Amino acid sequence: MKKIIVLFVFISNIVLAQTPHWRPTIHFSPQKNWTNDPNGLVFHEGEWHLFFQHNPEGDRWGNMSWGHAVSTDLVNWQELPVAIPQDSVWIFSGCVVVDKNNTAGFGANAMVAIYTADYHGKKENQHLAYSTDKGRTWTKYAKNPIIAIPYGSKVPEKDFRDPNIIWHEPTKNWIMSVVLPKQFKTQFYASKDLKNWTFLSDFAKQGDLQKMWECPALIEVPIENSNATAWVLLISSNGPYQDYVGMQYFVGEFDGKNFKNSNSADTKLYVDFGRDYYAAVPFYDAPDKRKITLGWMSSWQYAEKLPSNPWRGQMTLPREIVLRRTQDGLRLAQKPTKEVLESKTWKNVMFLENLNVEGEDGMGITMRSHSDTYKIEIEFEPLDSKEFGLKLLKKTTNNNETIIGYSVSNEQLYFNRMNSGDRVADEFPAFYGGYLKMNKGRLKMLILVDKSSIETFVNDGEFTMTNLVFPEEGSRDWQIFSRGGKVKVVSVNISEW
Ligand code: FRU
């Protein structure tokens, strides 16, 4: 008997080995179990709320409910009890708005959640719940559903989901965007009271149509260095890499009824060029009209195989988005919010300027971080270099590394996690990149490493790459490299958490 117990303890330890060295420090992950999309992002009475698709009972997708976390600084998240649990239906993705003027009658400043009720794959419709205690407890609306059948359909649809709502001041309407995923269609609805909705218009079959459309969000985004704004429609679907989910966006105008794409219908614009950026939506009511988005840092291609334990799934950093005028028209530019970048916890450990480097270990010494969470700001000017960049997450006892590089002749920024540590799944190791021009002969990168992820923002957020990696514990060495000639490191600034 004793032997059996010992064997059992031994086996369960193997199965349940915990992985604190992969638990992110400045990104949200639940204490335990599964998460996918962020939901109900909202700023309310001094708190940032992050609800999330959660399986409270397991580390795979299932029992879908809304988990809940709050933060006062967008960096430290406190997980609270499950906010909206499943009952006879699953609680799929959706949003939260603050009903300042009590349009719905649940009380002034009530928080109103509108989400998809999924009938275990048989049908989907839109439901409402409200909270009058800062999101701690929720009451499901007695007259749910608020939208049962999408406009144009005769019966409820199997796929009709992910409502996201804004307040549209010029028409004094709540506006909902919601998708019919397999028809590549976003529908817009309007309401005066959050309960009764009328159809406005469809926006369909433009951009990338390789994977179904999910998690739409219509946002009025400031145009950099001006007082003007334009409208952006975010859609989670196919990313820039064939067969991998990701996010695309459309830039255009919204007149309170129709969204009109400013680009041709076949223009494909991607939000992020990494493999792990999905389901990002904006925070409702962020102060100063800032537009702050946050996404799920994973990919449906391997999400259930991630080796972290006892949690599976984490969010991206919150990003402030703006539109930038470019030769091709308005394009998204993104950077981590100032709350993250300017946190007092960062300790500046190194600042160097004007170094010419060459070779695989360009500086001649391997740098070692004291922490698994650090930030690198670096600007390169390739003199005669053909290819340059950084090798991160190295360790002397193995040959693992993760490479962020730039090929001068191909004008490609690439990410290489072929050999970055745990291989996760066949679909995970990858070496891929995106087209990116230097800016006046220079390339500026901001890189945030946080244990099991690397987020890279290039040329002031014009290009971003978000990726998971699972290095062996203690992989803290890194190098700068340059092949085929010298690269000038105009400056490099390192801070550790
Ligand atoms: C996107 C998604 C949504 C859905 C939710 C279910 O990742 O598929 O469309 O509401 O996840 O968990």
Short mmCIF file of C-alpha atoms and ligand atoms in Angstrom, two decimals:
data_model
loop_
_atom_site.label_atom_id
_atom_site.label_comp_id
_atom_site.label_asym_id
_atom_site.label_seq_id
_atom_site.Cartn_x
_atom_site.Cartn_y
_atom_site.Cartn_z
CA MET A 1 0.00 0.00 0.00
CA LYS A 2 2.79 2.38 1.03
CA LYS A 3 4.57 1.68 -2.26
CA ILE A 4 1.43 2.49 -4.20
CA ILE A 5 1.03 5.81 -2.39
CA VAL A 6 4.68 6.70 -3.00
CA LEU A 7 4.27 5.83 -6.68
CA PHE A 8 1.10 7.91 -6.86
CA VAL A 9 2.81 10.94 -5.29
CA PHE A 10 5.76 10.47 -7.65
CA ILE A 11 3.55 10.26 -10.74
CA SER A 12 1.33 13.17 -9.75
CA ASN A 13 4.44 15.28 -9.16
CA ILE A 14 5.63 14.54 -12.64
CA VAL A 15 2.25 15.34 -14.12
CA LEU A 16 1.75 18.46 -12.04
CA ALA A 17 5.25 19.97 -12.04
CA GLN A 18 4.69 23.68 -11.61
CA THR A 19 6.46 26.23 -13.77
CA PRO A 20 6.84 29.47 -11.77
CA HIS A 21 9.80 30.47 -13.97
CA TRP A 22 7.28 30.98 -16.81
CA ARG A 23 4.69 32.88 -14.77
CA PRO A 24 4.70 36.41 -16.23
CA THR A 25 5.45 39.33 -13.91
CA ILE A 26 4.05 42.28 -15.83
CA HIS A 27 1.42 40.41 -17.84
CA PHE A 28 -1.80 39.02 -16.44
CA SER A 29 -2.23 35.28 -16.11
CA PRO A 30 -4.80 33.56 -13.89
CA GLN A 31 -3.48 31.88 -10.74
CA LYS A 32 -4.81 28.59 -12.00
CA ASN A 33 -6.43 27.05 -15.05
CA TRP A 34 -7.31 28.13 -18.51
CA THR A 35 -7.82 31.54 -20.10
CA ASN A 36 -8.37 32.79 -23.62
CA ASP A 37 -9.82 36.15 -24.72
CA PRO A 38 -9.86 39.26 -22.53
CA ASN A 39 -13.46 40.44 -22.04
CA GLY A 40 -15.26 43.46 -20.62
CA LEU A 41 -12.20 45.70 -20.51
CA VAL A 42 -13.26 48.89 -18.77
CA PHE A 43 -11.91 51.66 -16.55
CA HIS A 44 -14.34 52.44 -13.74
CA GLU A 45 -13.91 54.40 -10.50
CA GLY A 46 -10.14 54.18 -10.48
CA GLU A 47 -9.91 50.52 -11.41
CA TRP A 48 -9.00 48.83 -14.67
CA HIS A 49 -11.13 45.72 -15.06
CA LEU A 50 -10.02 42.71 -16.99
CA PHE A 51 -12.61 39.97 -17.35
CA PHE A 52 -11.45 36.94 -19.25
CA GLN A 53 -12.63 33.74 -20.91
CA HIS A 54 -11.95 31.22 -18.19
CA ASN A 55 -12.37 27.58 -17.38
CA PRO A 56 -12.48 27.70 -13.56
CA GLU A 57 -12.20 23.93 -13.37
CA GLY A 58 -9.46 22.96 -15.78
CA ASP A 59 -6.48 23.94 -17.86
CA ARG A 60 -8.13 23.37 -21.22
CA TRP A 61 -10.91 25.27 -22.95
CA GLY A 62 -14.30 24.43 -21.40
CA ASN A 63 -16.89 25.49 -18.76
CA MET A 64 -16.63 28.95 -20.26
CA SER A 65 -17.18 31.65 -17.65
CA TRP A 66 -15.90 35.18 -17.07
CA GLY A 67 -12.92 35.34 -14.74
CA HIS A 68 -12.11 38.75 -13.28
CA ALA A 69 -9.06 40.79 -12.29
CA VAL A 70 -8.56 44.44 -11.38
CA SER A 71 -5.61 46.78 -11.41
CA THR A 72 -4.99 50.39 -10.46
CA ASP A 73 -1.84 50.70 -12.57
CA LEU A 74 -2.26 48.34 -15.55
CA VAL A 75 0.75 46.38 -14.31
CA ASN A 76 -0.21 44.61 -11.10
CA TRP A 77 -3.41 42.59 -11.40
CA GLN A 78 -5.43 41.24 -8.52
CA GLU A 79 -7.52 38.23 -9.45
CA LEU A 80 -11.03 38.23 -8.00
CA PRO A 81 -13.60 35.41 -7.88
CA VAL A 82 -15.27 34.33 -11.12
CA ALA A 83 -17.58 37.19 -12.13
CA ILE A 84 -20.08 35.58 -14.49
CA PRO A 85 -20.22 31.79 -14.18
CA GLN A 86 -21.63 29.43 -16.78
CA ASP A 87 -25.11 28.06 -16.07
CA SER A 88 -27.07 26.22 -18.72
CA VAL A 89 -25.07 28.22 -21.28
CA TRP A 90 -21.43 29.10 -21.73
CA ILE A 91 -20.47 32.74 -21.22
CA PHE A 92 -18.48 33.65 -24.32
CA SER A 93 -16.67 36.87 -25.19
CA GLY A 94 -18.23 40.30 -24.80
CA CYS A 95 -17.81 43.73 -23.32
CA VAL A 96 -18.68 45.95 -20.36
CA VAL A 97 -19.88 49.55 -20.57
CA VAL A 98 -20.58 52.01 -17.78
CA ASP A 99 -24.13 53.32 -18.01
CA LYS A 100 -23.48 56.85 -16.76
CA ASN A 101 -26.95 58.17 -17.55
CA ASN A 102 -28.87 55.09 -16.43
CA THR A 103 -30.20 54.44 -19.94
CA ALA A 104 -30.90 50.80 -19.06
CA GLY A 105 -32.51 51.51 -15.69
CA PHE A 106 -30.15 49.40 -13.57
CA GLY A 107 -28.90 52.56 -11.85
CA ALA A 108 -26.60 55.44 -12.81
CA ASN A 109 -23.06 54.18 -13.37
CA ALA A 110 -24.13 50.55 -13.38
CA MET A 111 -21.66 48.31 -15.18
CA VAL A 112 -23.44 46.50 -17.98
CA ALA A 113 -21.93 43.38 -19.53
CA ILE A 114 -23.12 42.24 -22.93
CA TYR A 115 -21.76 38.91 -24.04
CA THR A 116 -22.53 35.88 -26.12
CA ALA A 117 -24.46 33.03 -24.56
CA ASP A 118 -23.34 29.86 -26.29
CA TYR A 119 -25.73 26.93 -26.05
CA HIS A 120 -22.96 24.33 -26.06
CA GLY A 121 -22.32 24.76 -29.74
CA LYS A 122 -25.98 24.60 -30.81
CA LYS A 123 -26.71 28.32 -31.05
CA GLU A 124 -25.39 31.69 -29.95
CA ASN A 125 -27.22 34.83 -28.93
CA GLN A 126 -26.48 38.01 -27.01
CA HIS A 127 -27.14 38.32 -23.28
CA LEU A 128 -26.88 41.07 -20.68
CA ALA A 129 -25.84 41.13 -17.02
CA TYR A 130 -25.28 44.11 -14.74
CA SER A 131 -23.37 45.04 -11.61
CA THR A 132 -23.85 47.91 -9.19
CA ASP A 133 -20.92 47.02 -6.92
CA LYS A 134 -17.91 47.74 -9.12
CA GLY A 135 -18.10 44.45 -10.95
CA ARG A 136 -17.88 42.24 -7.86
CA THR A 137 -21.30 40.63 -8.30
CA TRP A 138 -23.41 40.33 -11.41
CA THR A 139 -27.12 39.80 -12.05
CA LYS A 140 -28.12 38.14 -15.29
CA TYR A 141 -30.92 40.10 -16.94
CA ALA A 142 -34.27 38.31 -16.55
CA LYS A 143 -35.36 38.99 -20.13
CA ASN A 144 -32.30 37.57 -21.89
CA PRO A 145 -31.56 37.20 -24.76
CA ILE A 146 -31.34 40.79 -25.93
CA ILE A 147 -30.59 39.69 -29.51
CA ALA A 148 -31.65 36.17 -30.41
CA ILE A 149 -31.64 36.16 -34.19
CA PRO A 150 -29.23 38.20 -36.26
CA TYR A 151 -30.73 40.53 -38.84
CA GLY A 152 -31.03 38.67 -42.14
CA SER A 153 -31.43 35.25 -40.52
CA LYS A 154 -34.72 33.47 -39.88
CA VAL A 155 -33.56 31.33 -37.00
CA PRO A 156 -30.87 31.64 -34.32
CA GLU A 157 -27.39 31.05 -35.69
CA LYS A 158 -24.76 28.64 -34.44
CA ASP A 159 -22.13 31.32 -34.89
CA PHE A 160 -23.13 34.85 -33.92
CA ARG A 161 -20.90 36.32 -31.26
CA ASP A 162 -18.49 38.63 -29.45
CA PRO A 163 -20.47 41.91 -29.05
CA ASN A 164 -18.46 45.04 -28.42
CA ILE A 165 -20.15 48.33 -27.56
CA ILE A 166 -19.33 52.03 -27.72
CA TRP A 167 -21.31 55.16 -26.89
CA HIS A 168 -21.74 57.25 -30.04
CA GLU A 169 -22.28 60.82 -28.90
CA PRO A 170 -23.37 62.41 -32.24
CA THR A 171 -26.34 60.03 -32.56
CA LYS A 172 -26.72 59.47 -28.79
CA ASN A 173 -26.80 55.75 -29.40
CA TRP A 174 -25.06 52.74 -28.02
CA ILE A 175 -23.50 51.00 -31.02
CA MET A 176 -22.76 47.29 -30.99
CA SER A 177 -20.44 45.47 -33.37
CA VAL A 178 -20.92 41.71 -33.42
CA VAL A 179 -19.85 39.02 -35.90
CA LEU A 180 -21.23 36.20 -37.97
CA PRO A 181 -17.83 34.51 -37.99
CA LYS A 182 -18.22 32.08 -40.86
CA GLN A 183 -19.90 34.65 -43.10
CA PHE A 184 -16.94 37.05 -42.57
CA LYS A 185 -19.48 39.62 -41.51
CA THR A 186 -19.59 42.30 -38.83
CA GLN A 187 -23.03 43.67 -38.05
CA PHE A 188 -23.72 46.99 -36.37
CA TYR A 189 -26.75 47.52 -34.15
CA ALA A 190 -27.96 50.61 -32.25
CA SER A 191 -29.78 50.97 -28.94
CA LYS A 192 -30.99 53.71 -26.62
CA ASP A 193 -31.21 51.48 -23.54
CA LEU A 194 -28.77 48.57 -24.04
CA LYS A 195 -31.72 46.15 -24.06
CA ASN A 196 -33.50 46.84 -27.36
CA TRP A 197 -31.35 46.80 -30.44
CA THR A 198 -32.03 47.72 -34.06
CA PHE A 199 -29.95 46.64 -37.00
CA LEU A 200 -27.90 49.35 -38.71
CA SER A 201 -25.62 47.80 -41.32
CA ASP A 202 -23.25 45.03 -42.34
CA PHE A 203 -19.54 45.21 -43.07
CA ALA A 204 -18.51 41.98 -44.77
CA LYS A 205 -16.03 40.07 -46.90
CA GLN A 206 -13.17 42.54 -47.04
CA GLY A 207 -9.53 42.17 -46.06
CA ASP A 208 -8.29 38.74 -45.05
CA LEU A 209 -10.89 35.99 -45.46
CA GLN A 210 -8.79 32.92 -44.71
CA LYS A 211 -10.11 32.30 -41.20
CA MET A 212 -13.44 33.10 -39.61
CA TRP A 213 -13.93 36.54 -38.08
CA GLU A 214 -14.15 36.88 -34.28
CA CYS A 215 -14.01 39.60 -31.61
CA PRO A 216 -14.82 42.78 -33.56
CA ALA A 217 -14.26 46.22 -32.03
CA LEU A 218 -15.10 49.57 -33.58
CA ILE A 219 -12.95 52.37 -32.12
CA GLU A 220 -12.47 56.05 -32.81
CA VAL A 221 -8.71 56.44 -32.78
CA PRO A 222 -6.73 59.70 -32.54
CA ILE A 223 -4.49 60.57 -35.46
CA GLU A 224 -0.97 61.25 -34.21
CA ASN A 225 0.08 64.90 -33.87
CA SER A 226 -3.36 66.28 -34.66
CA ASN A 227 -6.77 66.76 -33.14
CA ALA A 228 -8.36 64.56 -35.77
CA THR A 229 -9.59 61.00 -35.41
CA ALA A 230 -10.52 58.16 -37.74
CA TRP A 231 -12.33 54.88 -37.15
CA VAL A 232 -10.71 51.51 -36.83
CA LEU A 233 -12.45 48.15 -36.93
CA LEU A 234 -10.41 45.42 -35.27
CA ILE A 235 -11.11 41.81 -36.26
CA SER A 236 -9.50 38.63 -34.97
CA SER A 237 -9.16 36.13 -37.79
CA ASN A 238 -6.18 35.08 -39.84
CA GLY A 239 -2.89 36.79 -39.10
CA PRO A 240 -0.07 37.56 -41.51
CA TYR A 241 0.99 33.91 -41.56
CA GLN A 242 -1.02 31.33 -43.45
CA ASP A 243 -2.95 29.00 -41.12
CA TYR A 244 -2.11 30.94 -37.96
CA VAL A 245 -4.72 33.08 -36.26
CA GLY A 246 -3.96 36.75 -35.74
CA MET A 247 -5.56 40.14 -36.06
CA GLN A 248 -6.41 42.42 -38.94
CA TYR A 249 -7.83 45.93 -38.95
CA PHE A 250 -9.69 48.26 -41.25
CA VAL A 251 -9.34 52.05 -41.21
CA GLY A 252 -12.29 54.13 -42.29
CA GLU A 253 -15.21 56.32 -41.36
CA PHE A 254 -18.24 55.57 -39.25
CA ASP A 255 -21.23 57.90 -39.55
CA GLY A 256 -23.35 56.35 -36.83
CA LYS A 257 -24.78 53.79 -39.21
CA ASN A 258 -22.22 52.48 -41.71
CA PHE A 259 -18.53 51.72 -41.54
CA LYS A 260 -16.80 52.67 -44.78
CA ASN A 261 -13.36 51.22 -45.46
CA SER A 262 -10.87 53.88 -46.64
CA ASN A 263 -8.72 51.26 -48.34
CA SER A 264 -9.59 48.93 -51.19
CA ALA A 265 -11.65 45.90 -50.16
CA ASP A 266 -8.72 43.56 -50.71
CA THR A 267 -6.19 45.57 -48.67
CA LYS A 268 -5.01 43.41 -45.79
CA LEU A 269 -3.73 45.21 -42.71
CA TYR A 270 -2.40 43.22 -39.76
CA VAL A 271 -2.19 44.41 -36.20
CA ASP A 272 0.83 42.35 -35.14
CA PHE A 273 3.46 40.24 -36.88
CA GLY A 274 4.06 37.73 -34.09
CA ARG A 275 2.35 34.41 -33.58
CA ASP A 276 0.62 35.17 -30.29
CA TYR A 277 -1.69 38.13 -30.63
CA TYR A 278 -5.43 37.55 -30.70
CA ALA A 279 -8.79 38.83 -29.47
CA ALA A 280 -7.50 42.28 -28.51
CA VAL A 281 -10.23 44.81 -27.75
CA PRO A 282 -10.14 48.32 -26.23
CA PHE A 283 -10.81 49.43 -22.66
CA TYR A 284 -14.10 51.28 -22.45
CA ASP A 285 -13.85 54.73 -20.81
CA ALA A 286 -10.07 54.93 -20.50
CA PRO A 287 -9.24 58.40 -19.09
CA ASP A 288 -8.26 61.25 -21.46
CA LYS A 289 -9.86 59.50 -24.43
CA ARG A 290 -6.83 57.22 -24.66
CA LYS A 291 -7.38 54.13 -26.75
CA ILE A 292 -5.84 51.20 -24.92
CA THR A 293 -6.12 47.65 -26.18
CA LEU A 294 -5.18 44.35 -24.61
CA GLY A 295 -5.17 40.91 -26.21
CA TRP A 296 -4.76 37.24 -25.54
CA MET A 297 -1.12 36.22 -25.95
CA SER A 298 -1.54 32.80 -27.48
CA SER A 299 -2.70 31.05 -30.60
CA TRP A 300 -5.52 28.61 -31.17
CA GLN A 301 -3.00 26.49 -33.13
CA TYR A 302 -1.36 25.25 -29.91
CA ALA A 303 -2.99 27.08 -26.97
CA GLU A 304 -4.07 23.89 -25.19
CA LYS A 305 -0.56 22.46 -25.39
CA LEU A 306 1.30 25.28 -23.65
CA PRO A 307 3.55 23.78 -20.96
CA SER A 308 2.84 26.30 -18.16
CA ASN A 309 1.28 25.01 -14.95
CA PRO A 310 -0.98 25.50 -12.98
CA TRP A 311 -2.24 28.16 -15.41
CA ARG A 312 -2.56 28.08 -19.16
CA GLY A 313 -2.88 31.35 -21.05
CA GLN A 314 -1.80 34.94 -20.47
CA MET A 315 -2.64 38.40 -21.76
CA THR A 316 -0.50 40.86 -23.72
CA LEU A 317 0.61 44.17 -22.27
CA PRO A 318 -1.93 46.98 -22.52
CA ARG A 319 -1.10 49.06 -25.60
CA GLU A 320 -1.92 52.62 -26.45
CA ILE A 321 -2.91 52.87 -30.10
CA VAL A 322 -2.90 55.83 -32.47
CA LEU A 323 -3.16 56.24 -36.23
CA ARG A 324 -0.07 57.47 -38.04
CA ARG A 325 -0.08 59.21 -41.41
CA THR A 326 2.07 57.21 -43.85
CA GLN A 327 2.57 57.21 -47.60
CA ASP A 328 0.02 54.40 -47.82
CA GLY A 329 -2.55 56.19 -45.67
CA LEU A 330 -3.41 55.93 -41.99
CA ARG A 331 -1.83 52.98 -40.21
CA LEU A 332 -1.92 51.77 -36.61
CA ALA A 333 0.99 52.53 -34.31
CA GLN A 334 1.13 50.85 -30.92
CA LYS A 335 3.22 51.10 -27.80
CA PRO A 336 2.95 49.72 -24.28
CA THR A 337 1.06 52.18 -22.10
CA LYS A 338 3.05 54.71 -20.10
CA GLU A 339 1.89 52.97 -16.92
CA VAL A 340 4.00 49.98 -17.98
CA LEU A 341 6.91 51.83 -19.59
CA GLU A 342 7.35 54.39 -16.84
CA SER A 343 6.73 52.13 -13.85
CA LYS A 344 9.01 53.00 -10.92
CA THR A 345 9.88 49.34 -10.54
CA TRP A 346 12.19 49.38 -13.58
CA LYS A 347 15.85 49.72 -12.60
CA ASN A 348 18.06 51.17 -15.29
CA VAL A 349 21.15 48.94 -15.42
CA MET A 350 22.95 49.94 -18.59
CA PHE A 351 23.13 52.75 -21.08
CA LEU A 352 25.65 52.83 -23.93
CA GLU A 353 25.96 54.97 -27.06
CA ASN A 354 27.75 54.82 -30.40
CA LEU A 355 29.23 51.35 -30.42
CA ASN A 356 30.29 49.72 -33.67
CA VAL A 357 29.81 45.99 -33.39
CA GLU A 358 30.50 43.02 -35.62
CA GLY A 359 30.34 39.23 -35.37
CA GLU A 360 28.12 36.72 -33.59
CA ASP A 361 28.89 38.22 -30.21
CA GLY A 362 29.21 41.76 -31.41
CA MET A 363 30.10 43.38 -28.13
CA GLY A 364 32.68 40.77 -27.28
CA ILE A 365 30.98 40.06 -23.98
CA THR A 366 27.75 38.24 -23.32
CA MET A 367 25.36 40.32 -21.25
CA ARG A 368 23.48 38.69 -18.39
CA SER A 369 20.25 40.02 -16.97
CA HIS A 370 19.68 39.84 -13.20
CA SER A 371 15.99 39.34 -13.81
CA ASP A 372 13.70 37.36 -16.12
CA THR A 373 11.72 40.51 -16.82
CA TYR A 374 13.57 43.27 -18.62
CA LYS A 375 13.27 45.96 -21.21
CA ILE A 376 15.72 46.72 -24.01
CA GLU A 377 15.55 49.96 -25.98
CA ILE A 378 18.01 49.84 -28.81
CA GLU A 379 18.65 51.79 -31.99
CA PHE A 380 20.72 50.35 -34.85
CA GLU A 381 22.30 51.91 -37.89
CA PRO A 382 23.68 49.26 -40.23
CA LEU A 383 26.98 50.54 -41.58
CA ASP A 384 27.94 47.66 -43.86
CA SER A 385 26.05 44.97 -41.90
CA LYS A 386 23.88 42.59 -43.92
CA GLU A 387 21.99 41.27 -40.94
CA PHE A 388 21.94 42.27 -37.30
CA GLY A 389 19.93 41.94 -34.14
CA LEU A 390 19.73 40.33 -30.73
CA LYS A 391 20.02 36.81 -29.41
CA LEU A 392 18.03 36.49 -26.23
CA LEU A 393 17.20 33.90 -23.55
CA LYS A 394 20.53 32.11 -23.75
CA LYS A 395 22.21 29.93 -21.16
CA THR A 396 25.73 28.56 -21.02
CA THR A 397 24.58 24.98 -20.41
CA ASN A 398 22.57 24.57 -23.61
CA ASN A 399 22.48 26.09 -27.08
CA ASN A 400 18.99 27.55 -26.93
CA GLU A 401 18.39 31.11 -28.05
CA THR A 402 15.63 33.29 -29.40
CA ILE A 403 16.66 35.69 -32.16
CA ILE A 404 15.20 38.99 -33.24
CA GLY A 405 16.97 40.05 -36.39
CA TYR A 406 16.81 42.36 -39.37
CA SER A 407 17.92 41.43 -42.85
CA VAL A 408 19.05 44.63 -44.58
CA SER A 409 18.77 43.33 -48.15
CA ASN A 410 15.36 41.69 -47.69
CA GLU A 411 14.03 44.50 -45.50
CA GLN A 412 12.63 41.83 -43.21
CA LEU A 413 12.36 41.91 -39.47
CA TYR A 414 12.31 38.36 -38.20
CA PHE A 415 11.76 36.34 -35.07
CA ASN A 416 13.34 32.94 -34.64
CA ARG A 417 12.10 30.60 -31.93
CA MET A 418 13.17 27.38 -33.65
CA ASN A 419 15.34 26.58 -30.69
CA SER A 420 14.06 28.76 -27.88
CA GLY A 421 13.47 26.09 -25.20
CA ASP A 422 10.40 23.89 -24.75
CA ARG A 423 9.15 23.01 -28.23
CA VAL A 424 5.48 22.99 -27.05
CA ALA A 425 3.97 21.45 -30.20
CA ASP A 426 4.87 20.87 -33.83
CA GLU A 427 3.20 24.15 -34.78
CA PHE A 428 5.22 26.18 -32.25
CA PRO A 429 8.89 26.42 -33.30
CA ALA A 430 9.03 29.06 -36.01
CA PHE A 431 11.23 31.39 -37.95
CA TYR A 432 9.28 34.10 -39.70
CA GLY A 433 9.21 37.77 -40.41
CA GLY A 434 7.56 40.73 -41.96
CA TYR A 435 8.51 43.43 -44.41
CA LEU A 436 9.69 46.58 -42.72
CA LYS A 437 11.59 49.55 -44.05
CA MET A 438 14.14 51.27 -41.87
CA ASN A 439 13.41 54.79 -40.79
CA LYS A 440 16.06 57.21 -42.15
CA GLY A 441 18.56 54.36 -42.23
CA ARG A 442 17.89 53.35 -38.64
CA LEU A 443 15.93 50.68 -36.82
CA LYS A 444 14.67 51.33 -33.32
CA MET A 445 13.38 48.49 -31.18
CA LEU A 446 11.70 48.37 -27.82
CA ILE A 447 11.71 44.82 -26.48
CA LEU A 448 9.92 43.61 -23.37
CA VAL A 449 10.97 40.21 -22.15
CA ASP A 450 8.78 38.75 -19.42
CA LYS A 451 9.74 35.19 -18.59
CA SER A 452 7.71 33.39 -21.26
CA SER A 453 7.05 36.14 -23.75
CA ILE A 454 8.76 38.75 -25.88
CA GLU A 455 6.90 41.79 -27.20
CA THR A 456 8.79 43.85 -29.76
CA PHE A 457 7.80 47.35 -30.90
CA VAL A 458 9.75 48.69 -33.87
CA ASN A 459 10.16 52.25 -35.16
CA ASP A 460 7.89 53.84 -32.60
CA GLY A 461 5.26 51.14 -32.77
CA GLU A 462 4.85 51.04 -36.53
CA PHE A 463 5.49 47.28 -36.43
CA THR A 464 4.95 44.91 -33.50
CA MET A 465 5.70 41.25 -32.88
CA THR A 466 4.23 39.37 -29.95
CA ASN A 467 5.50 35.90 -29.17
CA LEU A 468 5.54 33.28 -26.47
CA VAL A 469 8.75 31.38 -25.68
CA PHE A 470 9.44 28.77 -23.01
CA PRO A 471 13.17 28.95 -22.18
CA GLU A 472 14.88 26.75 -19.64
CA GLU A 473 14.96 28.32 -16.18
CA GLY A 474 17.82 30.81 -15.82
CA SER A 475 18.23 31.65 -19.53
CA ARG A 476 19.34 35.21 -18.87
CA ASP A 477 22.22 35.75 -21.28
CA TRP A 478 21.94 37.85 -24.40
CA GLN A 479 24.08 39.20 -27.22
CA ILE A 480 24.04 41.67 -30.06
CA PHE A 481 25.17 40.29 -33.42
CA SER A 482 26.04 41.65 -36.84
CA ARG A 483 26.82 39.59 -39.94
CA GLY A 484 28.65 40.63 -43.11
CA GLY A 485 29.92 43.90 -41.66
CA LYS A 486 29.47 46.35 -38.84
CA VAL A 487 26.33 47.73 -37.28
CA LYS A 488 26.37 50.87 -35.21
CA VAL A 489 24.45 50.65 -31.97
CA VAL A 490 23.37 54.26 -31.75
CA SER A 491 22.19 53.65 -28.20
CA VAL A 492 21.12 50.81 -25.97
CA ASN A 493 19.28 51.22 -22.72
CA ILE A 494 18.49 48.29 -20.43
CA SER A 495 16.12 48.23 -17.48
CA GLU A 496 15.30 45.30 -15.26
CA TRP A 497 12.21 44.59 -13.18
C1 FRU B 1 -12.11 33.82 -29.73
C2 FRU B 1 -13.33 33.02 -29.32
C3 FRU B 1 -14.57 33.89 -29.39
C4 FRU B 1 -15.48 33.23 -28.41
C5 FRU B 1 -14.53 32.73 -27.35
C6 FRU B 1 -14.93 31.43 -26.71
O1 FRU B 1 -10.90 33.33 -29.24
O2 FRU B 1 -13.44 31.89 -30.14
O3 FRU B 1 -15.09 34.03 -30.68
O4 FRU B 1 -16.45 34.09 -27.91
O5 FRU B 1 -13.28 32.59 -27.96
O6 FRU B 1 -14.10 31.09 -25.65
#
